[in-house]
Amino acid sequence: MAATAQGPAMVHMVATESQENVRLVDVEGELEAGAVARWSDLFHGAVEDGAMGIAVDLRACRTVPPVCLSVLLATSAALIARGGAGVRLVTNADSPLGRRLEA
């Protein structure tokens, strides 16, 4: 179910069936700063559940507020500290979001 351009983001997390214990997160719609508690809980839960890496698909998302980026950075640091792969972002390279995150 896709979110409308004006609606809040739909965020789905799934665990992979690999030995690496990687989570996949799909974001559709607009991430808003007000969603940081839910966003933070999602990633904190993955870390607590033993995730070693998280891939976040942002191809259907136009913006990521700085507060949500800070959650991604903190989660990545926690995963790397335990020997994991951290958080990896998937964006469209030619999108404004992809260019901003790459910078």
Coordinates of C-alpha atoms in Angstrom, one line a residue:
M1 CA 0.0 0.0 0.0
A2 CA 1.7 3.2 -1.2
A3 CA 1.4 6.5 0.7
T4 CA 0.3 9.6 -1.0
A5 CA 2.7 12.4 -1.6
Q6 CA 1.2 14.5 1.3
G7 CA 0.7 11.5 3.6
P8 CA 3.1 10.1 6.2
A9 CA 5.6 7.6 5.1
M10 CA 4.7 3.9 5.2
V11 CA 7.7 2.0 6.6
H12 CA 8.1 -1.8 6.5
M13 CA 10.9 -3.8 8.0
V14 CA 11.5 -7.5 7.2
A15 CA 14.2 -9.9 8.4
T16 CA 16.1 -11.8 5.7
E17 CA 16.6 -15.5 5.9
S18 CA 20.4 -15.2 5.7
Q19 CA 23.0 -16.0 8.2
E20 CA 24.1 -12.4 8.2
N21 CA 20.9 -11.4 10.1
V22 CA 20.2 -8.4 7.9
R23 CA 17.0 -6.3 8.0
L24 CA 15.4 -4.7 5.0
V25 CA 13.5 -1.4 5.4
D26 CA 11.2 -0.1 2.7
V27 CA 10.1 3.6 3.0
E28 CA 7.3 5.0 0.8
G29 CA 6.1 8.5 1.1
E30 CA 7.3 11.5 3.1
L31 CA 9.3 10.9 6.3
E32 CA 8.5 13.6 8.7
A33 CA 10.4 14.8 11.8
G34 CA 7.3 14.1 13.9
A35 CA 7.7 10.4 13.1
V36 CA 11.1 10.2 14.8
A37 CA 9.9 8.3 17.8
R38 CA 8.4 5.5 15.6
W39 CA 11.4 5.6 13.3
S40 CA 13.8 5.3 16.4
D41 CA 11.7 2.5 17.9
L42 CA 11.9 0.6 14.6
F43 CA 15.7 0.7 14.4
H44 CA 16.2 0.2 18.1
G45 CA 14.1 -2.9 18.0
A46 CA 16.1 -4.3 15.1
V47 CA 19.3 -3.7 17.0
E48 CA 17.9 -5.3 20.2
D49 CA 16.6 -8.2 18.1
G50 CA 20.2 -9.0 16.9
A51 CA 20.3 -7.4 13.5
M52 CA 23.9 -7.1 12.2
G53 CA 23.0 -4.9 9.2
I54 CA 20.1 -2.9 7.9
A55 CA 19.4 -1.9 4.3
V56 CA 17.1 1.1 4.0
D57 CA 15.3 1.5 0.6
L58 CA 14.6 5.2 0.1
R59 CA 13.8 5.1 -3.6
A60 CA 10.1 5.9 -3.0
C61 CA 10.9 8.6 -0.4
R62 CA 11.7 12.2 -1.3
T63 CA 13.0 13.6 2.0
V64 CA 14.6 12.4 5.2
P65 CA 14.6 15.0 8.0
P66 CA 18.0 15.5 9.8
V67 CA 16.5 14.0 13.0
C68 CA 15.7 10.7 11.2
L69 CA 19.2 10.7 9.6
S70 CA 20.7 11.0 13.1
V71 CA 18.8 7.8 14.1
L72 CA 20.3 6.0 11.0
L73 CA 23.8 7.2 12.0
A74 CA 23.4 6.1 15.6
T75 CA 22.0 2.7 14.5
S76 CA 24.8 2.2 12.1
A77 CA 27.4 3.0 14.7
A78 CA 25.8 0.5 17.1
L79 CA 25.8 -2.2 14.5
I80 CA 29.4 -1.6 13.5
A81 CA 30.5 -1.5 17.1
R82 CA 29.2 -5.1 17.5
G83 CA 31.0 -6.2 14.3
G84 CA 28.1 -5.8 11.9
A85 CA 27.7 -4.1 8.6
G86 CA 25.9 -0.9 9.8
V87 CA 23.1 0.8 7.9
R88 CA 23.2 1.1 4.1
L89 CA 20.9 3.4 2.2
V90 CA 19.5 2.7 -1.3
T91 CA 18.4 5.8 -3.3
N92 CA 18.0 6.7 -6.9
A93 CA 21.4 8.3 -7.8
D94 CA 19.8 11.0 -9.9
S95 CA 17.2 12.0 -7.3
P96 CA 17.6 15.1 -5.2
L97 CA 17.5 13.0 -2.1
G98 CA 20.2 10.6 -3.4
R99 CA 22.5 13.6 -4.3
R100 CA 21.9 15.2 -0.8
L101 CA 22.7 11.9 1.0
E102 CA 25.7 11.3 -1.1
A103 CA 27.1 14.8 -0.3

